Coordinates of C-alpha atoms in Angstrom, one line a residue:
Chain A
X68 CA -8.9 -23.5 -27.0
X69 CA -5.1 -23.2 -27.3
X70 CA -3.6 -21.5 -24.3
X71 CA -0.9 -19.1 -25.5
X72 CA 1.5 -19.1 -22.5
X73 CA 3.7 -16.4 -23.9
X74 CA 1.0 -13.8 -24.7
X75 CA 1.9 -10.5 -23.0
X76 CA 5.1 -12.2 -21.8
X77 CA 3.0 -13.8 -19.0
X78 CA 3.9 -17.2 -17.5
X79 CA 0.5 -18.7 -17.3
X80 CA 1.8 -22.1 -16.8
X81 CA 3.1 -21.1 -13.3
X82 CA -0.3 -19.7 -12.5
X83 CA -2.1 -22.8 -13.8
X84 CA 0.2 -25.0 -11.6
X85 CA -0.5 -23.0 -8.6
X86 CA -4.3 -23.2 -9.4
X87 CA -4.1 -27.0 -9.8
X88 CA -2.2 -27.3 -6.5
X89 CA -4.8 -25.3 -4.7
X90 CA -7.6 -27.2 -6.3
X91 CA -6.1 -30.5 -5.1
X92 CA -5.3 -29.1 -1.6
X93 CA -7.2 -26.0 -0.7
X94 CA -5.2 -25.3 2.4
X95 CA -2.3 -24.2 0.0
X96 CA -4.4 -21.1 -0.8
X97 CA -3.5 -19.7 2.6
X98 CA -0.4 -17.5 2.2
X99 CA 1.5 -15.0 4.5
X100 CA 3.2 -12.0 3.3
X101 CA 5.8 -9.9 5.2
X102 CA 7.6 -6.6 5.3
X103 CA 10.0 -5.0 7.8
X104 CA 10.4 -1.2 8.2
X105 CA 13.2 0.7 9.8
X106 CA 12.9 4.4 10.9
X107 CA 15.8 6.5 9.6
X108 CA 15.2 9.8 11.5
X109 CA 12.6 12.6 10.9
X110 CA 9.8 11.2 8.8
X111 CA 12.1 9.0 6.8
X112 CA 11.8 5.2 6.8
X113 CA 12.3 2.3 4.6
X114 CA 10.4 -1.0 3.9
X115 CA 12.4 -4.2 3.3
X116 CA 10.7 -7.1 1.6
X117 CA 12.6 -10.5 1.1
X118 CA 15.9 -10.0 -0.9
X119 CA 15.0 -6.7 -2.5
X120 CA 16.5 -3.2 -2.0
X121 CA 14.5 -1.3 0.7
X122 CA 11.8 1.1 -0.5
X123 CA 12.2 4.6 0.9
X124 CA 9.5 6.6 2.5
X125 CA 9.2 10.3 3.5
X126 CA 6.6 13.1 3.8
X127 CA 6.3 16.3 1.7
X128 CA 7.6 19.5 3.4
X129 CA 4.1 20.7 4.1
X130 CA 3.6 17.7 6.3
X131 CA 6.9 18.1 8.1
X132 CA 9.0 15.7 6.0
X133 CA 12.1 16.2 3.9
X134 CA 10.4 15.1 0.7
X135 CA 12.9 12.4 -0.5
X136 CA 10.4 9.7 -1.4
X137 CA 6.6 9.0 -1.9
X138 CA 4.7 9.1 1.4
X139 CA 2.9 6.0 2.8
X140 CA -0.5 6.9 1.3
X141 CA 0.9 7.5 -2.1
X142 CA 2.8 4.1 -1.8
X143 CA -0.7 2.6 -1.1
X144 CA -2.1 4.0 -4.3
X145 CA 0.9 2.8 -6.2
X146 CA 0.3 -0.7 -4.8
X147 CA -3.3 -0.7 -5.9
X148 CA -2.3 0.4 -9.5
X149 CA 0.5 -2.4 -9.5
X150 CA -2.1 -4.9 -8.3
X151 CA -4.5 -3.9 -11.1
X152 CA -1.8 -4.2 -13.7
X153 CA -1.0 -7.8 -12.6
X154 CA -4.6 -8.7 -12.6
X155 CA -5.1 -7.2 -16.1
X156 CA -2.0 -8.9 -17.4
X157 CA -2.9 -12.3 -16.0
X158 CA -6.5 -12.3 -16.9
X159 CA -6.0 -10.7 -20.4
X160 CA -3.5 -13.5 -21.2
X161 CA -5.9 -16.2 -20.0
X162 CA -8.5 -14.7 -22.3
X163 CA -6.1 -14.4 -25.2
X164 CA -6.3 -10.5 -25.2
X165 CA -3.1 -8.9 -26.3
X166 CA -2.2 -5.8 -24.4
X167 CA -0.7 -3.1 -26.5
X168 CA -0.2 -0.7 -23.6
X169 CA -1.5 -0.4 -20.1
X170 CA -1.4 2.6 -17.8
X171 CA -3.4 3.2 -14.6
X172 CA -4.0 6.6 -12.9
X173 CA -5.0 6.5 -9.2
X174 CA -6.1 9.0 -6.7
X175 CA -7.5 9.0 -3.2
X176 CA -8.9 11.7 -1.0
X177 CA -7.9 12.0 2.6
X178 CA -9.1 14.3 5.4
X179 CA -5.9 15.1 7.5
X180 CA -8.0 16.1 10.5
X181 CA -7.8 12.7 12.2
X182 CA -4.1 12.2 11.4
X183 CA -3.3 15.6 12.9
X184 CA -5.3 14.8 16.1
X185 CA -7.9 17.5 15.4
X186 CA -10.8 14.9 15.1
X187 CA -11.5 11.4 16.1
X188 CA -12.7 8.9 13.4
X189 CA -11.6 7.7 10.0
X190 CA -7.9 8.7 9.3
X191 CA -7.7 6.8 6.0
X192 CA -8.7 7.4 2.4
X193 CA -12.3 8.7 2.0
X194 CA -12.4 7.0 -1.3
X195 CA -10.0 5.6 -3.9
X196 CA -10.4 5.9 -7.7
X197 CA -8.5 4.2 -10.5
X198 CA -8.8 4.8 -14.3
X199 CA -7.4 2.0 -16.4
X200 CA -6.2 3.0 -19.8
X201 CA -5.8 -0.4 -21.7
X202 CA -4.8 -0.2 -25.4
X203 CA -5.7 -3.4 -27.2
X204 CA -7.3 -4.7 -30.4
X205 CA -9.8 -6.7 -28.4
X206 CA -13.4 -5.6 -28.6
X207 CA -14.8 -3.1 -26.0
X208 CA -17.2 -5.6 -24.4
X209 CA -14.4 -8.1 -23.8
X210 CA -12.3 -5.3 -22.2
X211 CA -15.2 -4.3 -20.0
X212 CA -15.7 -7.9 -18.8
X213 CA -12.0 -8.3 -18.2
X214 CA -11.8 -5.1 -16.1
X215 CA -14.9 -6.3 -14.1
X216 CA -13.2 -9.6 -13.3
X217 CA -9.9 -7.9 -12.3
X218 CA -11.7 -5.5 -9.9
X219 CA -13.8 -8.4 -8.4
X220 CA -10.5 -10.3 -7.7
X221 CA -8.0 -7.6 -6.6
X222 CA -6.3 -8.3 -3.3
X223 CA -5.3 -4.7 -2.9
X224 CA -8.7 -3.3 -4.0
X225 CA -10.4 -5.7 -1.6
X226 CA -8.1 -4.8 1.3
X227 CA -9.5 -1.2 0.9
X228 CA -13.1 -2.0 0.2
X229 CA -13.6 -4.4 3.0
X230 CA -13.0 -4.1 6.8
X231 CA -9.7 -5.9 7.3
X232 CA -8.9 -6.5 11.0
X233 CA -5.6 -4.8 12.0
X234 CA -3.7 -5.5 15.1
X235 CA -0.7 -3.6 16.3
X236 CA 1.4 -4.9 19.2
X237 CA 4.5 -3.8 20.9
X238 CA 7.6 -5.9 21.0
X239 CA 8.6 -6.5 24.6
X240 CA 12.3 -7.1 25.4
Chain B
X246 CA 6.4 23.2 28.2
X247 CA 9.2 23.9 25.7
X248 CA 8.6 22.3 22.3
X249 CA 11.8 20.7 21.1
X250 CA 11.5 21.1 17.3
X251 CA 14.6 19.1 16.6
X252 CA 13.9 16.0 18.7
X253 CA 14.2 12.9 16.6
X254 CA 15.1 15.2 13.7
X255 CA 11.4 16.0 13.3
X256 CA 10.3 19.4 11.9
X257 CA 7.2 19.8 14.2
X258 CA 7.1 23.5 13.2
X259 CA 5.8 22.4 9.8
X260 CA 3.2 20.1 11.3
X261 CA 2.1 22.9 13.8
X262 CA 1.7 25.4 10.9
X263 CA -0.4 22.8 8.9
X264 CA -2.5 22.2 11.9
X265 CA -3.0 25.9 12.5
X266 CA -4.0 26.4 8.9
X267 CA -6.6 23.7 9.1
X268 CA -8.0 24.9 12.4
X269 CA -8.5 28.3 10.8
X270 CA -9.9 26.8 7.6
X271 CA -11.0 23.2 8.0
X272 CA -11.5 22.8 4.3
X273 CA -7.7 22.7 4.1
X274 CA -7.8 19.3 5.6
X275 CA -9.2 17.8 2.4
X276 CA -6.1 16.4 0.5
X277 CA -5.9 14.4 -2.7
X278 CA -3.0 12.0 -3.3
X279 CA -2.0 10.5 -6.7
X280 CA 0.1 7.7 -8.3
X281 CA 0.5 6.5 -11.9
X282 CA 1.3 3.0 -12.9
X283 CA 2.7 1.7 -16.1
X284 CA 2.7 -2.1 -17.1
X285 CA 6.1 -3.2 -18.3
X286 CA 5.3 -6.7 -19.6
X287 CA 4.6 -10.0 -17.8
X288 CA 3.7 -9.2 -14.1
X289 CA 6.1 -6.3 -14.0
X290 CA 4.9 -2.7 -13.5
X291 CA 6.1 0.5 -11.9
X292 CA 4.4 3.2 -9.8
X293 CA 5.4 6.9 -10.3
X294 CA 4.6 9.5 -7.6
X295 CA 5.4 13.1 -8.2
X296 CA 9.0 13.6 -9.0
X297 CA 10.4 10.5 -7.6
X298 CA 12.0 7.5 -9.4
X299 CA 9.3 4.8 -10.1
X300 CA 8.9 2.0 -7.7
X301 CA 9.0 -1.5 -9.4
X302 CA 6.5 -4.2 -8.8
X303 CA 6.6 -8.0 -9.8
X304 CA 5.4 -11.3 -8.5
X305 CA 7.3 -14.3 -7.2
X306 CA 7.9 -17.2 -9.6
X307 CA 5.3 -19.3 -7.9
X308 CA 2.7 -16.7 -8.8
X309 CA 3.9 -16.5 -12.5
X310 CA 6.2 -13.5 -12.0
X311 CA 9.9 -12.9 -12.7
X312 CA 10.5 -11.9 -9.0
X313 CA 12.3 -8.7 -9.6
X314 CA 10.5 -6.6 -6.9
X315 CA 8.2 -6.8 -4.0
X316 CA 4.6 -7.7 -5.1
X317 CA 1.6 -5.4 -4.5
X318 CA 0.5 -6.9 -1.2
X319 CA 4.1 -6.7 0.2
X320 CA 4.1 -3.0 -1.0
X321 CA 0.9 -2.6 1.1
X322 CA 2.5 -4.0 4.3
X323 CA 5.5 -1.8 3.7
X324 CA 3.3 1.3 3.3
X325 CA 1.6 0.4 6.6
X326 CA 4.9 0.2 8.4
X327 CA 6.1 3.4 7.0
X328 CA 2.9 5.1 8.0
X329 CA 3.3 3.7 11.6
X330 CA 6.9 5.0 11.6
X331 CA 5.9 8.5 10.6
X332 CA 3.1 8.4 13.3
X333 CA 5.5 7.3 16.0
X334 CA 8.1 9.8 15.0
X335 CA 5.7 12.8 14.9
X336 CA 3.9 11.9 18.0
X337 CA 6.8 10.8 20.0
X338 CA 8.5 14.2 19.1
X339 CA 5.3 16.0 20.1
X340 CA 5.4 14.2 23.5
X341 CA 9.1 14.8 24.0
X342 CA 10.0 11.2 23.7
X343 CA 13.3 10.5 22.2
X344 CA 13.4 7.5 19.9
X345 CA 16.7 5.5 20.1
X346 CA 15.6 3.0 17.4
X347 CA 12.3 2.1 15.7
X348 CA 11.7 -1.0 13.7
X349 CA 8.2 -2.5 12.7
X350 CA 7.6 -6.0 11.6
X351 CA 4.5 -6.7 9.5
X352 CA 2.6 -9.6 8.2
X353 CA -0.7 -10.2 6.6
X354 CA -2.4 -13.4 5.6
X355 CA -4.2 -13.8 2.2
X356 CA -6.3 -16.6 0.8
X357 CA -5.4 -16.8 -2.9
X358 CA -8.6 -18.6 -3.9
X359 CA -10.4 -15.4 -5.0
X360 CA -7.5 -13.9 -6.8
X361 CA -7.0 -17.2 -8.8
X362 CA -10.8 -17.2 -9.6
X363 CA -11.4 -20.4 -7.6
X364 CA -13.9 -18.7 -5.3
X365 CA -16.0 -15.5 -5.0
X366 CA -15.6 -13.1 -2.1
X367 CA -12.9 -11.3 -0.3
X368 CA -9.6 -11.3 -2.3
X369 CA -7.7 -9.0 0.2
X370 CA -5.8 -9.6 3.4
X371 CA -7.8 -11.6 6.0
X372 CA -5.9 -9.7 8.7
X373 CA -2.9 -7.5 9.1
X374 CA -0.5 -7.5 12.0
X375 CA 2.2 -5.1 13.0
X376 CA 4.7 -5.4 15.8
X377 CA 6.5 -2.2 16.9
X378 CA 9.8 -2.3 18.4
X379 CA 10.5 1.1 19.8
X380 CA 13.7 1.5 21.8
X381 CA 13.6 4.5 24.2
X382 CA 14.3 5.8 27.6
X383 CA 10.7 6.8 28.1
X384 CA 8.5 4.9 30.5
X385 CA 6.5 2.0 29.4
X386 CA 3.1 3.5 30.1
X387 CA 4.0 6.6 28.0
X388 CA 5.1 4.3 25.1
X389 CA 1.8 2.3 25.3
X390 CA -0.1 5.5 25.1
X391 CA 1.9 6.8 22.3
X392 CA 1.4 3.6 20.2
X393 CA -2.4 3.6 21.0
X394 CA -2.6 7.2 19.6
X395 CA -0.6 6.3 16.5
X396 CA -2.8 3.4 15.7
X397 CA -5.9 5.5 16.3
X398 CA -4.7 8.1 13.7
X399 CA -3.0 5.9 11.1
X400 CA -4.1 6.8 7.5
X401 CA -2.9 3.5 6.2
X402 CA -4.1 1.4 9.1
X403 CA -7.6 3.0 8.8
X404 CA -7.7 2.4 5.0
X405 CA -7.6 -1.4 5.8
X406 CA -9.8 -1.5 8.9
X407 CA -12.6 0.6 7.4
X408 CA -14.5 0.1 4.3
X409 CA -13.1 2.5 1.7
X410 CA -15.2 2.9 -1.5
X411 CA -13.1 2.0 -4.5
X412 CA -14.1 2.9 -8.0
X413 CA -12.4 1.7 -11.1
X414 CA -13.3 3.0 -14.5
X415 CA -12.0 2.6 -17.9
X416 CA -10.4 5.4 -19.8
X417 CA -12.2 6.0 -23.1
X418 CA -10.3 7.3 -26.1

């Protein structure tokens, strides 16, 4: 099998190099990711990651915001779609499937009662749904298998579907 | 007690109106949130939410990307920090605590083995940590209690810490 490194513009050589590094030294698989958030008044804030421009956040007027940016749970859905897109691009390329176009629609339902302090319990998404529209010449069974693999290996999807321990501490002077 | 609607620039009247609506008709607490993602070649994609400019996504070079934007798991951490910021702003205002400044540092650890197809199992964050730096004249016990309440009612935090059912389907022509 010839590996087509440039299929879908994907740099599979970099992924292959990382994979070899981790096979040789499994401790290299342990990564840490970071973000820093600054509150800007009202329900506006922004998240800064590495060298990139900050990503703004707000709430719709109905939730007391000034509606200048997607809210945090919309950002969460966007991150899931972006994660699925990377997963499809990487794994399609590894399988020599050419992507003609790829769009993903996401939705999540959320009961506001806990967030508003009207009930105890789960404040997060009740469920999250994604619909992947992958246009390709590849046969349908190959696409089904690709999507199954992407879902089984999605860092964002698994961060929802599993219990991830969350700890929040207060900075002390 | 006088409610100061303009404390921290927060529009608590809107939140109070929504809360009253939901108390009168609990079905109104059920909300649906959406995002749409488009793949742009390589590991680049963008998430579109309502009327806002799309948010770009990419991967660092070490993961095969072109490093033009935060990656999906960094976006997830940013969303969590933005969620905590809204929660602190809303609940501090309801408690008449004036915020002088608020920043939140987030990190999450992630084992890349599953994402890279080297192992089965959990591909998501192993754990997520947030450190809230809230500068305020309020007394320390009040701040501790505020943060405890914010964590107990965080939609993004709870989407990590609980098992959220995720379903991914394929669009059919």
